[in-house]
Amino acid sequence: GAKPFTVRNAPDGKIKFNGTDEDWIQMRDAMIDVIQSGTGRGIRTPLYQIAGKTGTAQVKSIAQGKRYNEAALSERQLDHGLFVGFAPAEKPEIAIAVIWENGRHGGSAAQLARPVFDYWLLTRKKNPIRPANHQVNGGLMTAGIKPGELPSGGESSGPASATATTNKPAASTPQAAPARPATNEADE
């Protein structure tokens, strides 16, 4: 079996990858496939290549022999949507992790990441002022996005409204983000 080990930061603060270059390329390519043809395909774009992984965290236990019935669950019992990704895949500039509480699936969580990717890679250099709907707390950037405003233009099957979680008081809830950045005409 596999031998467990503890990951530690090197004294210089850099984390060393213990795999080979081929291992990294294989993992990156698999994450690109998730966006190109898998559960993250709702955020693919011709403007840059995203590598990512979607996931789902079950909230409500299902008894053995029973089937998952989303219609029988309350909103607070719906699965959490998860996404981690980076872009551009060939030479990453930004990495994002999203947890959408009760977002139903990772594909929805991935769509919450797309406006942040777009801002960082397409808009930031043209307009260095951070959009008003993006909140920064320490090293984290969050955006209040409702399901009808997802970057794919589609409606999520997620809850009626979703806002990114911050460590700020509830009074500073982010405002809704536009469906797409205004500078993204080539993606339409």
GROMACS .gro file of C-alpha atoms in nm:
model
  188
    1GLY     CA    1   0.000   0.000   0.000
    2ALA     CA    2   0.083   0.366  -0.007
    3LYS     CA    3   0.313   0.504   0.261
    4PRO     CA    4   0.161   0.809   0.437
    5PHE     CA    5   0.372   1.122   0.470
    6THR     CA    6   0.330   1.473   0.605
    7VAL     CA    7   0.355   1.766   0.365
    8ARG     CA    8   0.569   2.047   0.506
    9ASN     CA    9   0.680   2.380   0.369
   10ALA     CA   10   1.046   2.405   0.284
   11PRO     CA   11   1.245   2.666   0.483
   12ASP     CA   12   1.225   2.902   0.184
   13GLY     CA   13   0.843   2.884   0.197
   14LYS     CA   14   0.809   2.697  -0.132
   15ILE     CA   15   0.618   2.371  -0.141
   16LYS     CA   16   0.799   2.102  -0.337
   17PHE     CA   17   0.606   1.874  -0.574
   18ASN     CA   18   0.721   1.516  -0.512
   19GLY     CA   19   0.602   1.384  -0.849
   20THR     CA   20   0.769   1.388  -1.187
   21ASP     CA   21   0.717   1.641  -1.465
   22GLU     CA   22   0.514   1.373  -1.646
   23ASP     CA   23   0.290   1.331  -1.337
   24TRP     CA   24   0.219   1.705  -1.334
   25ILE     CA   25   0.143   1.713  -1.708
   26GLN     CA   26  -0.095   1.417  -1.674
   27MET     CA   27  -0.278   1.580  -1.380
   28ARG     CA   28  -0.300   1.917  -1.556
   29ASP     CA   29  -0.432   1.754  -1.874
   30ALA     CA   30  -0.696   1.563  -1.675
   31MET     CA   31  -0.807   1.890  -1.514
   32ILE     CA   32  -0.823   2.057  -1.857
   33ASP     CA   33  -1.047   1.769  -1.972
   34VAL     CA   34  -1.287   1.838  -1.683
   35ILE     CA   35  -1.339   2.189  -1.824
   36GLN     CA   36  -1.339   2.093  -2.193
   37SER     CA   37  -1.577   1.798  -2.179
   38GLY     CA   38  -1.661   1.711  -1.819
   39THR     CA   39  -1.860   1.852  -1.532
   40GLY     CA   40  -1.687   2.192  -1.559
   41ARG     CA   41  -1.765   2.246  -1.928
   42GLY     CA   42  -2.005   2.532  -1.845
   43ILE     CA   43  -1.706   2.763  -1.785
   44ARG     CA   44  -1.488   2.684  -2.086
   45THR     CA   45  -1.388   2.979  -2.300
   46PRO     CA   46  -1.188   3.030  -2.620
   47LEU     CA   47  -1.004   3.323  -2.457
   48TYR     CA   48  -0.785   3.116  -2.223
   49GLN     CA   49  -0.765   2.757  -2.103
   50ILE     CA   50  -0.887   2.664  -1.754
   51ALA     CA   51  -0.784   2.350  -1.564
   52GLY     CA   52  -1.014   2.245  -1.281
   53LYS     CA   53  -1.186   1.979  -1.078
   54THR     CA   54  -1.547   1.982  -0.965
   55GLY     CA   55  -1.684   1.796  -0.667
   56THR     CA   56  -1.988   1.741  -0.452
   57ALA     CA   57  -2.007   1.704  -0.074
   58GLN     CA   58  -2.314   1.519   0.050
   59VAL     CA   59  -2.499   1.699   0.330
   60LYS     CA   60  -2.782   1.458   0.418
   61SER     CA   61  -2.712   1.092   0.480
   62ILE     CA   62  -2.896   0.842   0.265
   63ALA     CA   63  -2.993   0.512   0.423
   64GLN     CA   64  -2.844   0.199   0.271
   65GLY     CA   65  -3.061   0.076  -0.013
   66LYS     CA   66  -3.231   0.416  -0.056
   67ARG     CA   67  -3.196   0.645  -0.359
   68TYR     CA   68  -3.103   1.012  -0.344
   69ASN     CA   69  -3.421   1.219  -0.389
   70GLU     CA   70  -3.337   1.587  -0.415
   71ALA     CA   71  -3.705   1.686  -0.430
   72ALA     CA   72  -3.756   1.548  -0.078
   73LEU     CA   73  -3.478   1.762   0.071
   74SER     CA   74  -3.496   2.109   0.221
   75GLU     CA   75  -3.263   2.373   0.075
   76ARG     CA   76  -3.025   2.335   0.374
   77GLN     CA   77  -2.997   1.960   0.304
   78LEU     CA   78  -2.887   1.997  -0.059
   79ASP     CA   79  -2.533   1.887  -0.146
   80HIS     CA   80  -2.248   2.138  -0.145
   81GLY     CA   81  -2.080   2.224  -0.477
   82LEU     CA   82  -1.699   2.232  -0.488
   83PHE     CA   83  -1.450   2.357  -0.747
   84VAL     CA   84  -1.075   2.411  -0.759
   85GLY     CA   85  -0.900   2.539  -1.068
   86PHE     CA   86  -0.629   2.751  -1.221
   87ALA     CA   87  -0.571   2.948  -1.540
   88PRO     CA   88  -0.423   2.984  -1.788
   89ALA     CA   89  -0.363   2.610  -1.769
   90GLU     CA   90  -0.031   2.632  -1.958
   91LYS     CA   91   0.121   2.902  -1.733
   92PRO     CA   92  -0.104   2.963  -1.430
   93GLU     CA   93  -0.151   3.317  -1.299
   94ILE     CA   94  -0.446   3.250  -1.068
   95ALA     CA   95  -0.580   2.959  -0.864
   96ILE     CA   96  -0.934   2.952  -0.727
   97ALA     CA   97  -1.119   2.735  -0.477
   98VAL     CA   98  -1.499   2.761  -0.447
   99ILE     CA   99  -1.732   2.606  -0.192
  100TRP     CA  100  -2.099   2.676  -0.269
  101GLU     CA  101  -2.297   2.573   0.035
  102ASN     CA  102  -2.606   2.380  -0.081
  103GLY     CA  103  -2.512   2.456  -0.444
  104ARG     CA  104  -2.612   2.101  -0.548
  105HIS     CA  105  -2.307   2.010  -0.758
  106GLY     CA  106  -1.956   2.109  -0.858
  107GLY     CA  107  -2.061   2.235  -1.202
  108SER     CA  108  -2.249   2.520  -1.033
  109ALA     CA  109  -1.952   2.601  -0.810
  110ALA     CA  110  -1.727   2.615  -1.118
  111GLN     CA  111  -1.953   2.879  -1.272
  112LEU     CA  112  -1.900   3.100  -0.968
  113ALA     CA  113  -1.526   3.094  -1.041
  114ARG     CA  114  -1.553   3.202  -1.405
  115PRO     CA  115  -1.616   3.576  -1.344
  116VAL     CA  116  -1.314   3.586  -1.113
  117PHE     CA  117  -1.096   3.416  -1.377
  118ASP     CA  118  -1.228   3.661  -1.638
  119TYR     CA  119  -1.161   3.962  -1.419
  120TRP     CA  120  -0.810   3.851  -1.331
  121LEU     CA  121  -0.703   3.742  -1.679
  122LEU     CA  122  -0.899   3.979  -1.907
  123THR     CA  123  -1.016   4.290  -1.723
  124ARG     CA  124  -0.771   4.360  -1.441
  125LYS     CA  125  -0.489   4.491  -1.661
  126LYS     CA  126  -0.727   4.714  -1.859
  127ASN     CA  127  -0.914   4.834  -1.551
  128PRO     CA  128  -0.710   4.784  -1.233
  129ILE     CA  129  -1.000   4.900  -1.014
  130ARG     CA  130  -1.161   4.595  -0.854
  131PRO     CA  131  -1.534   4.563  -0.939
  132ALA     CA  132  -1.758   4.681  -0.654
  133ASN     CA  133  -1.922   4.339  -0.622
  134HIS     CA  134  -1.589   4.167  -0.546
  135GLN     CA  135  -1.497   4.170  -0.179
  136VAL     CA  136  -1.139   4.115  -0.061
  137ASN     CA  137  -1.062   3.981   0.285
  138GLY     CA  138  -0.694   3.901   0.339
  139GLY     CA  139  -0.588   3.694   0.038
  140LEU     CA  140  -0.941   3.593  -0.057
  141MET     CA  141  -1.160   3.753  -0.325
  142THR     CA  142  -1.530   3.677  -0.318
  143ALA     CA  143  -1.812   3.772  -0.552
  144GLY     CA  144  -2.184   3.777  -0.480
  145ILE     CA  145  -2.340   3.594  -0.775
  146LYS     CA  146  -2.695   3.469  -0.807
  147PRO     CA  147  -2.767   3.150  -1.006
  148GLY     CA  148  -2.942   3.338  -1.288
  149GLU     CA  149  -2.624   3.541  -1.336
  150LEU     CA  150  -2.388   3.249  -1.393
  151PRO     CA  151  -2.121   3.312  -1.660
  152SER     CA  152  -2.254   3.043  -1.892
  153GLY     CA  153  -2.573   3.249  -1.909
  154GLY     CA  154  -2.763   2.943  -1.794
  155GLU     CA  155  -2.970   2.892  -1.487
  156SER     CA  156  -2.826   2.668  -1.219
  157SER     CA  157  -3.034   2.410  -1.045
  158GLY     CA  158  -2.892   2.558  -0.723
  159PRO     CA  159  -3.067   2.759  -0.454
  160ALA     CA  160  -3.261   3.071  -0.547
  161SER     CA  161  -2.974   3.293  -0.438
  162ALA     CA  162  -2.613   3.235  -0.347
  163THR     CA  163  -2.356   3.471  -0.212
  164ALA     CA  164  -1.995   3.392  -0.151
  165THR     CA  165  -1.904   3.354   0.212
  166THR     CA  166  -1.670   3.609   0.368
  167ASN     CA  167  -1.540   3.663   0.718
  168LYS     CA  168  -1.704   4.007   0.720
  169PRO     CA  169  -2.023   4.085   0.911
  170ALA     CA  170  -2.351   4.000   0.739
  171ALA     CA  171  -2.416   4.370   0.679
  172SER     CA  172  -2.145   4.374   0.409
  173THR     CA  173  -2.309   4.119   0.178
  174PRO     CA  174  -2.163   4.154  -0.176
  175GLN     CA  175  -2.385   4.282  -0.456
  176ALA     CA  176  -2.477   4.067  -0.757
  177ALA     CA  177  -2.215   4.038  -1.031
  178PRO     CA  178  -2.289   4.084  -1.402
  179ALA     CA  179  -2.329   3.766  -1.605
  180ARG     CA  180  -2.011   3.845  -1.800
  181PRO     CA  181  -1.748   4.115  -1.800
  182ALA     CA  182  -1.834   4.392  -2.047
  183THR     CA  183  -1.492   4.351  -2.214
  184ASN     CA  184  -1.555   3.990  -2.311
  185GLU     CA  185  -1.719   4.033  -2.655
  186ALA     CA  186  -1.503   3.762  -2.816
  187ASP     CA  187  -1.657   3.500  -2.589
  188GLU     CA  188  -2.015   3.556  -2.703
   0.00000   0.00000   0.00000
